[in-house]
Coordinates of C-alpha atoms in Angstrom, one line a residue:
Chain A
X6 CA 9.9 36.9 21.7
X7 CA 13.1 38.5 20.5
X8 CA 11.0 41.8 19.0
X9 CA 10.0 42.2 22.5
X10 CA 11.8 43.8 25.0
X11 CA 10.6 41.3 27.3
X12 CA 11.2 37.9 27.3
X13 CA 8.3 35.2 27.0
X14 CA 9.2 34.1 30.9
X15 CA 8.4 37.8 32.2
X16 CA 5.3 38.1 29.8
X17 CA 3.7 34.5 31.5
X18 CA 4.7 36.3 34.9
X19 CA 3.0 39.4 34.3
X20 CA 0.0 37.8 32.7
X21 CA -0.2 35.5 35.9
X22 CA -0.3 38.8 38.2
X23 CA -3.2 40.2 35.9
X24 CA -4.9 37.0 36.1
X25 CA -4.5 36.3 40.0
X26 CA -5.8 40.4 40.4
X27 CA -8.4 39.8 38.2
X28 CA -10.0 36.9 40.1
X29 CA -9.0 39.2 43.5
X30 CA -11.8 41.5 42.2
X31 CA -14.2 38.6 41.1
X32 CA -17.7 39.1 42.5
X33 CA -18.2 36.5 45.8
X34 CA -19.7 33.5 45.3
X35 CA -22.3 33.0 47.1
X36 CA -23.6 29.3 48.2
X37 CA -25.6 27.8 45.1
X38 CA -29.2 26.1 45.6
X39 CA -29.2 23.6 43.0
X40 CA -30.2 24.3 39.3
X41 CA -33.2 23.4 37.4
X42 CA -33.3 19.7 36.5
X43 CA -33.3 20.8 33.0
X44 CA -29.7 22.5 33.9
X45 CA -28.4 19.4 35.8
X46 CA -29.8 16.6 33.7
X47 CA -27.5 18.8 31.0
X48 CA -24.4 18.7 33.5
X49 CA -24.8 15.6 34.0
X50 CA -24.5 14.6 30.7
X51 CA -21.6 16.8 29.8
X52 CA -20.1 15.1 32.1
X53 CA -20.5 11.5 30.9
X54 CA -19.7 12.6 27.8
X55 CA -16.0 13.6 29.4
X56 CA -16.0 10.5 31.0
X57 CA -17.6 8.6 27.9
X58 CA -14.6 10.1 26.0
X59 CA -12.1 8.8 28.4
X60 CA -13.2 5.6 28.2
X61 CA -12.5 5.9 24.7
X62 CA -8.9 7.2 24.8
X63 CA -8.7 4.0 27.5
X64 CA -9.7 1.6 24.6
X65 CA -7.0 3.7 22.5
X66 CA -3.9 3.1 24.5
X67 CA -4.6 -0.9 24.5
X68 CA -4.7 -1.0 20.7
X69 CA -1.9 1.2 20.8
X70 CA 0.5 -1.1 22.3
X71 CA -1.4 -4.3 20.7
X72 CA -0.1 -2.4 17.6
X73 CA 3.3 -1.6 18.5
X74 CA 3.7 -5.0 19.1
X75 CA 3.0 -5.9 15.7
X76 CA 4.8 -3.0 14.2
X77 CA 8.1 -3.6 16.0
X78 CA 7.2 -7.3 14.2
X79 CA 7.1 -5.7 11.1
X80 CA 10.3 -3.3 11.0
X81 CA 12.5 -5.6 9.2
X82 CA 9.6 -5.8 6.2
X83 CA 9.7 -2.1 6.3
X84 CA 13.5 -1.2 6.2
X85 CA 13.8 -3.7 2.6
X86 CA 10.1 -3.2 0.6
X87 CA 10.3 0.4 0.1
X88 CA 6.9 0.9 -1.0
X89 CA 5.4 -0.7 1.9
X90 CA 7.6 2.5 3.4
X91 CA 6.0 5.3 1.0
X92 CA 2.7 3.9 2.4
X93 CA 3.2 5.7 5.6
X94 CA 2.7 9.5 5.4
X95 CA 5.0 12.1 7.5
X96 CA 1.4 13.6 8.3
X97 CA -1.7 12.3 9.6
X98 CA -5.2 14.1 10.4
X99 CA -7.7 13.1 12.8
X100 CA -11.2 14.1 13.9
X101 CA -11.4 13.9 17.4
X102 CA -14.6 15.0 19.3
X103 CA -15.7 18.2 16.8
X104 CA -11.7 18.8 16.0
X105 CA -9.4 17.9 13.4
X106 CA -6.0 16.8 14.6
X107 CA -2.8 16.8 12.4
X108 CA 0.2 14.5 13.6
X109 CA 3.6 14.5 12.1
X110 CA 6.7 11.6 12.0
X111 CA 9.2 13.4 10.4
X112 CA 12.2 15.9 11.9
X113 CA 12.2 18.7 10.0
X114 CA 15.3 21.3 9.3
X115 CA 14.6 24.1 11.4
X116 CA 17.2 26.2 8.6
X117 CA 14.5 25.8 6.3
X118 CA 12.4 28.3 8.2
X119 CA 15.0 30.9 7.6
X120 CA 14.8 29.9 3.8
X121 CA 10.9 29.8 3.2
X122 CA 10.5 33.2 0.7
X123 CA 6.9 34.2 -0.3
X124 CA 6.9 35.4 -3.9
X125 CA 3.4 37.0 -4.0
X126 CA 0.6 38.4 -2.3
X127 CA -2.3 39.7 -3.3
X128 CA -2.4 43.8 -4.2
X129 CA -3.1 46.0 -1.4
X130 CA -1.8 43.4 1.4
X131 CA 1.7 44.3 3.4
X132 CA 3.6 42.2 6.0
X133 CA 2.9 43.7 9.5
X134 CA 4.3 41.3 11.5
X135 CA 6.0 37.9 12.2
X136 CA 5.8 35.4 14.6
X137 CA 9.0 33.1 15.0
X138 CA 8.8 29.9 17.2
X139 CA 13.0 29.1 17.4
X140 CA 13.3 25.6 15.8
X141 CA 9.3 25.1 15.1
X142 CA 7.6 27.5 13.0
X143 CA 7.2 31.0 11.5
X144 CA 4.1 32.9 10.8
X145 CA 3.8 35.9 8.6
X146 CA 1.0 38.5 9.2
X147 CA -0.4 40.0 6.1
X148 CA -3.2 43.4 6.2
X149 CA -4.6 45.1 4.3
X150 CA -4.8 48.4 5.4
X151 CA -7.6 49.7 3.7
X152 CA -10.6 47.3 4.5
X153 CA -8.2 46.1 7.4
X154 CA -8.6 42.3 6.6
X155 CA -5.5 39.7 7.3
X156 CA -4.6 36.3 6.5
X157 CA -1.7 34.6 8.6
X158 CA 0.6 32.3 6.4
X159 CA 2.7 29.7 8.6
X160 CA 5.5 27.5 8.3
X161 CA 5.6 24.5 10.2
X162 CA 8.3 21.8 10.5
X163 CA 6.3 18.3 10.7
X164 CA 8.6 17.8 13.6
X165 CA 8.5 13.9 15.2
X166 CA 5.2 14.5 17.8
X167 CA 4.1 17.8 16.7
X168 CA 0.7 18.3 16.6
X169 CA -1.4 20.6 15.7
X170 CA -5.3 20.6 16.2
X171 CA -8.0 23.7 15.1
X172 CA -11.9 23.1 15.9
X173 CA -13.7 21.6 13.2
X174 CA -16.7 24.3 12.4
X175 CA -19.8 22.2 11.9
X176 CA -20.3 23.9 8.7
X177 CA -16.7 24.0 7.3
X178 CA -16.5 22.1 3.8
X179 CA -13.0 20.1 3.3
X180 CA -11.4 19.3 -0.1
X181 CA -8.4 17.7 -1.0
X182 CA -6.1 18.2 -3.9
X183 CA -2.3 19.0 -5.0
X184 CA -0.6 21.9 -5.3
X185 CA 2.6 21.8 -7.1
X186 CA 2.5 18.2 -6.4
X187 CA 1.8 18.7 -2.8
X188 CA -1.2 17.5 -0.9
X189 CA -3.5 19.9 0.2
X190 CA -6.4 20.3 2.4
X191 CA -9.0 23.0 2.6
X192 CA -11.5 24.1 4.5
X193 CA -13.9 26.3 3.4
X194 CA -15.9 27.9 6.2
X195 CA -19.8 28.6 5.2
X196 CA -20.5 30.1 8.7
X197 CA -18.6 33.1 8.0
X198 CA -15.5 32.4 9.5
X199 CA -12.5 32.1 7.9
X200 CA -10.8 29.5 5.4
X201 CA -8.0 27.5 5.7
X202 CA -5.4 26.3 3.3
X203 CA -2.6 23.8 4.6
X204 CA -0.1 22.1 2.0
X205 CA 2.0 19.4 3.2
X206 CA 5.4 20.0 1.8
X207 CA 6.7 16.4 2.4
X208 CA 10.1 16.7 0.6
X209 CA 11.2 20.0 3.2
X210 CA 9.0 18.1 5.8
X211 CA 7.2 21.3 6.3
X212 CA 3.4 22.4 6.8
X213 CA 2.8 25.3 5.1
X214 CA -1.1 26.8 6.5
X215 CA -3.0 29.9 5.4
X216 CA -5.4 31.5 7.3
X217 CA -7.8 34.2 6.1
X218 CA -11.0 35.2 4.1
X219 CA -9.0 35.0 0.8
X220 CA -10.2 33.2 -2.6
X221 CA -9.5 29.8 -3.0
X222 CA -7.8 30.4 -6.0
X223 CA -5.7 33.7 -4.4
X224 CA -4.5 31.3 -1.8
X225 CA -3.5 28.7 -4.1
X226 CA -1.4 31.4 -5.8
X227 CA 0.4 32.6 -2.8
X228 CA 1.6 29.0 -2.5
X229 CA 2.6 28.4 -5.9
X230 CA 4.8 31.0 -5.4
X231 CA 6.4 30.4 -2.4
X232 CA 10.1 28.4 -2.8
X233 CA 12.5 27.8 -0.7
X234 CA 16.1 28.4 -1.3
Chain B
X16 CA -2.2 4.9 13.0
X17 CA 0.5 3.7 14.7
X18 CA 2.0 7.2 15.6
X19 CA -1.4 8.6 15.9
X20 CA -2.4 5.9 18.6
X21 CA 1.3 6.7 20.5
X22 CA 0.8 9.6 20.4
X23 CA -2.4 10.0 22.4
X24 CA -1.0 8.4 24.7
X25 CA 1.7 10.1 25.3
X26 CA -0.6 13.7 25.2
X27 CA -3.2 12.5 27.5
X28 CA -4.1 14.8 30.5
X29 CA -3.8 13.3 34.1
X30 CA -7.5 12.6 34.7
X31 CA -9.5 15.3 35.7
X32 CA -12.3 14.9 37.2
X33 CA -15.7 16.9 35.7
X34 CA -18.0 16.4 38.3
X35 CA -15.2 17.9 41.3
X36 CA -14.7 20.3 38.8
X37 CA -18.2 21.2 38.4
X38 CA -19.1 21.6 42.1
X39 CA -15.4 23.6 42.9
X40 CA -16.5 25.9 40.4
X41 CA -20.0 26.4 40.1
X42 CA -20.5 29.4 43.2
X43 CA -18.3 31.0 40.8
X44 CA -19.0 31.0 38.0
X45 CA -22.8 31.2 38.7
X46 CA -22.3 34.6 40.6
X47 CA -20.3 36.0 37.6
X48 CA -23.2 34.8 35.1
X49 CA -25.9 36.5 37.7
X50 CA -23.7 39.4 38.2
X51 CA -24.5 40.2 34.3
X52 CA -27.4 38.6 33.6
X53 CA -29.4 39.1 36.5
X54 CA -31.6 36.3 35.7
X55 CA -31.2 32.9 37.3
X56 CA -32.3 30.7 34.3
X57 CA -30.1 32.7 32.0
X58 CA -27.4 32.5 34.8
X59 CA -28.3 28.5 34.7
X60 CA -27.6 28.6 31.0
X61 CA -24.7 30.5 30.8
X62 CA -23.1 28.1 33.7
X63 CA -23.9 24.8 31.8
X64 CA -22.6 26.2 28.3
X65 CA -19.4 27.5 30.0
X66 CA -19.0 23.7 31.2
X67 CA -20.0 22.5 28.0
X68 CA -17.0 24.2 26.5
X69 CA -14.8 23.5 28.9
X70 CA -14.8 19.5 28.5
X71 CA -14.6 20.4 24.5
X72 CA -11.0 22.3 25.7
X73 CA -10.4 19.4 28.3
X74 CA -6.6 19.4 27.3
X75 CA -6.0 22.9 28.0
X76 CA -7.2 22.7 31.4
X77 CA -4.5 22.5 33.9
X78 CA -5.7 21.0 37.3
X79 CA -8.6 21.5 39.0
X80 CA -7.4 23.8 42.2
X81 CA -4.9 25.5 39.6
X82 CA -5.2 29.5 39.4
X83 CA -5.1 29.3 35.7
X84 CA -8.1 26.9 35.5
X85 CA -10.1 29.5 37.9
X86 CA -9.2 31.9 35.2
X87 CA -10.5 30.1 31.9
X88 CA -13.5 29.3 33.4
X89 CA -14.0 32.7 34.5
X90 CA -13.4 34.3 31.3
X91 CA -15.3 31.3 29.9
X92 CA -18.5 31.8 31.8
X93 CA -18.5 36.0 31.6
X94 CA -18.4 35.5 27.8
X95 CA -21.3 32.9 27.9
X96 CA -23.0 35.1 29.8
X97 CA -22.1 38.2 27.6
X98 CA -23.6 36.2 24.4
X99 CA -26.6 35.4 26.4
X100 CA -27.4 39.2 27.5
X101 CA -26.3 40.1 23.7
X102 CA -29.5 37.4 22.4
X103 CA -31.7 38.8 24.8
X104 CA -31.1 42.2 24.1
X105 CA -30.6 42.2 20.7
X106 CA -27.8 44.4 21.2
X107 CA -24.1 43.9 20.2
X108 CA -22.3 46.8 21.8
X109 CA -22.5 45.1 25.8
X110 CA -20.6 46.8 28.3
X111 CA -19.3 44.7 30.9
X112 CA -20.5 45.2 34.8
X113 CA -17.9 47.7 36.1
X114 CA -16.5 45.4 38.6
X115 CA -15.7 43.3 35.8
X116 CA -14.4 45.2 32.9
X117 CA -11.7 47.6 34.9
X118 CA -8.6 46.4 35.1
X119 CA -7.2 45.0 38.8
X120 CA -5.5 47.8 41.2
X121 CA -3.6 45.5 43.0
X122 CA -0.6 44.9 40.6
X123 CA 1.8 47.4 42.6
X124 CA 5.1 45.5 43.0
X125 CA 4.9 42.9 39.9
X126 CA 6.3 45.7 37.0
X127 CA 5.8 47.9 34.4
X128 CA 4.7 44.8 32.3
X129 CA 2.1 43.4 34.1
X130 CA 0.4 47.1 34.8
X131 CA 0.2 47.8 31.5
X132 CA -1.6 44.8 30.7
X133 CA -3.9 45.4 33.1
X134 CA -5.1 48.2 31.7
X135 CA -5.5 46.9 28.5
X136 CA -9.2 46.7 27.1
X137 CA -11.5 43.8 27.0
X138 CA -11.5 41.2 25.2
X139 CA -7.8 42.1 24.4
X140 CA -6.8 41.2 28.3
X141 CA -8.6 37.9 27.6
X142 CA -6.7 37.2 24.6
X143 CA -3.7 37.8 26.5
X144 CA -4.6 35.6 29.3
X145 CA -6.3 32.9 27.1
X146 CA -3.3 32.4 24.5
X147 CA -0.2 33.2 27.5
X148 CA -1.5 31.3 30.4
X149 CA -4.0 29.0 29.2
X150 CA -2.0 28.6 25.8
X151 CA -5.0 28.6 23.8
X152 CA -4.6 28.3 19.7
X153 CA -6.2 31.1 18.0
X154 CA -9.0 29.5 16.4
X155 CA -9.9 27.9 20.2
X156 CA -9.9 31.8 21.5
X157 CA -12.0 33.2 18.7
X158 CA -14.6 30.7 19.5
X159 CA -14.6 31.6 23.2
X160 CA -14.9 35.1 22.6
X161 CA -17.3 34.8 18.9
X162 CA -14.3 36.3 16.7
X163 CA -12.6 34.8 13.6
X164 CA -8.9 33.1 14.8
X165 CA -7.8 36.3 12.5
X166 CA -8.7 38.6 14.1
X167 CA -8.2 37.0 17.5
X168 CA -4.1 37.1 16.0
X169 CA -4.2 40.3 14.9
X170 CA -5.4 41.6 18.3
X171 CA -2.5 39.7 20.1
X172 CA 0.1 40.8 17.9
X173 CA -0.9 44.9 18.6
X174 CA -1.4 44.2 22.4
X175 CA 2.3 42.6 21.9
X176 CA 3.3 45.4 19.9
X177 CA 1.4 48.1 22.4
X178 CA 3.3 47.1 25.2
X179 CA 6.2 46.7 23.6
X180 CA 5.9 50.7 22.8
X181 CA 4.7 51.7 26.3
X182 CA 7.6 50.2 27.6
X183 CA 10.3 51.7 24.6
X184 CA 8.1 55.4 24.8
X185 CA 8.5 57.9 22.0
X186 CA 11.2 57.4 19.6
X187 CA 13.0 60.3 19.3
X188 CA 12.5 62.4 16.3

């Protein structure tokens, strides 16, 4: 928040005012009668489904630590056969419910953030702002000022527990390829919202993630020419 | 799979129960829904979908008797509702219910700050609320409120950069 001339504790202070005067002026809630059976019998299964899905996270934990188990069996195999090593990715993605889930292993260099340089955008688009997250990311804000559309390019470090989940729109399309020998996963949104790019710089243990209406091919050339220095 | 299955572990939620949460918050939320819909099945719907979302944003949801959970599903359920009324009227320029759209005048005594986001304009005083205190991602926020994450960003950013001019005033010339 250092562009601010407050910090971030005094902005969740002030927001938590506006909230708890907010609900001050809520309308009364009156004493319910109970809903149509079509409305509960669709409560009561949004509910199992919550409890369906904890369930599930139950089963999780067990093979969690049945597979700890076997991978603390396994370190001294993985610290002599390197390629056994390279197997594991710094990145992982899930789909959880209806939402991807990226995971990351690595520590990242949080100077690299201050040595990310992006070479080209496309005509008509300027920088209008930027986001920094000390130690964790950066985020460029790109308009155009004359149809007023955006795109947000961010740099994140793949830091050790860092993850990072969007929704999954039911009619997003992913694809995978490389980019200047990078992997690279895209989404492209048929539902009118808008695409996303993300390259996983491995080397600089970075994700790099752009978000906007932009051409497949426009995007993949604002990421070719991004280095780092 | 290793690190992904630690992981969850280590991110899981205290259990939170649905069903307490359901019956804490349904007065609530219902009276909001019937306060703009004025229909009870609508109302009904608008309850059921606000619930629907809320288990799909589980994570985010601090405790049940927390102000900040009163909050989400508030904002939750009046947008709900807001799509609802939109469908039936076929019309997407909805002005809230008075009550609901002016900003509180009880912030005397918690600063400049907080007073001028009150009287920021809706949805920008959701956006505030959903990505400060209920530290919604953008994408999750645009969904809520039927906007792409972009422009969901871009509205935080100006609010950010409207108060921070409100409280800096005119540069000199």
């Amino acid at each position: 928040m250092s562009n601010y001339p407050f910090t971030k504790n005094e902005l969740r202070a002030a927001v938590a005012a506006v909230r708890n005067a907010d609900l001050a002026v809520l309308p009364v809630a009156a004493p319910v009668a109970a809903f149509s059976e079509r409305s509960e019998v669709r409560v009561r299964t949004a509910i199992r489904k919550a409890k369906g899905k904890r369930a599930f996270r139950k089963t999780v934990s067990g093979i969690a630590v049945a597979l700890g188990i076997a991978i603390l069996g396994g370190a001294t195999f993985l610290t002599v056969d390197a390629d056994a090593r390279d197997a594991f990715k710094t990145w992982l993605r899930e789909v959880y419910e209806n939402q991807i889930v990226y995971r990351f292993t690595e520590n990242g260099d949080a100077s690299i953030l201050d040595r990310v340089s992006v070479g080209w955008v496309p005509e008509g688009y300027e920088l209008v702002f930027t986001d920094r997250i000390e130690g964790q990311s950066v985020s460029y804000v790109y308009e155009n000022k004359k149809d007023e559309s955006g795109f947000v390019l961010s740099f994140d470090l793949m830091n050790d527990g860092f993850v990072t989940t969007f929704s999954e729109a039911s009619g997003d399309r992913l694809s995978t390829f490389v980019i200047d020998g990078k992997s690279a996963e895209y989404y492209d949104d048929t539902e009118g919202h808008s695409d996303n790019l993300i390259v996983f710089d491995e080397p600089n243990s970075l994700v790099i993630s752009l978000d906007g209406y932009l051409d497949l091919q426009v995007m993949k050339k604002i990421i070719e020419n991004i280095s780092i220095n | 799979m290793f690190f992904i299955l630690l992981s969850e572990i280590e991110s899981f939620p205290e259990k939170l129960d649905f069903t307490l949460l359901y019956v804490t918050y349904k007065p609530m939320m219902y009276s909001i829904a019937m306060n703009i819909l004025h229909n009870r099945e609508d109302a009904e719907d608008a309850v059921i979908e606000a619930f629907e979302s809320a288990y799909i944003h589980e994570r985010k949801i601090a405790g049940i008797h927390d102000q900040k959970t009163k909050s989400f599903l508030a904002i939750i359920v009046k947008n709900k509702a807001l799509d609802i009324y939109r469908k039936n009227q076929r019309n997407e320029t909805v002005e809230l219910p008075a009550d609901l759209a002016a900003p509180p005048d009880k912030l005397s005594g918690y600063g400049e700050l907080a007073e001028l986001i009150a009287d920021l304009e809706q949805p920008d005083r959701d956006i505030i609320k959903l990505r400060i205190d209920n530290e919604l991602k953008y994408k999750e926020i645009g969904e809520m409120l039927k906007m792409s994450p972009d422009a969901v960003r871009m509205r935080y950013k100006r609010c950010l950069q409207k108060l921070t001019d409100e409280i800096r005033g005119p540069k000199d010339e």
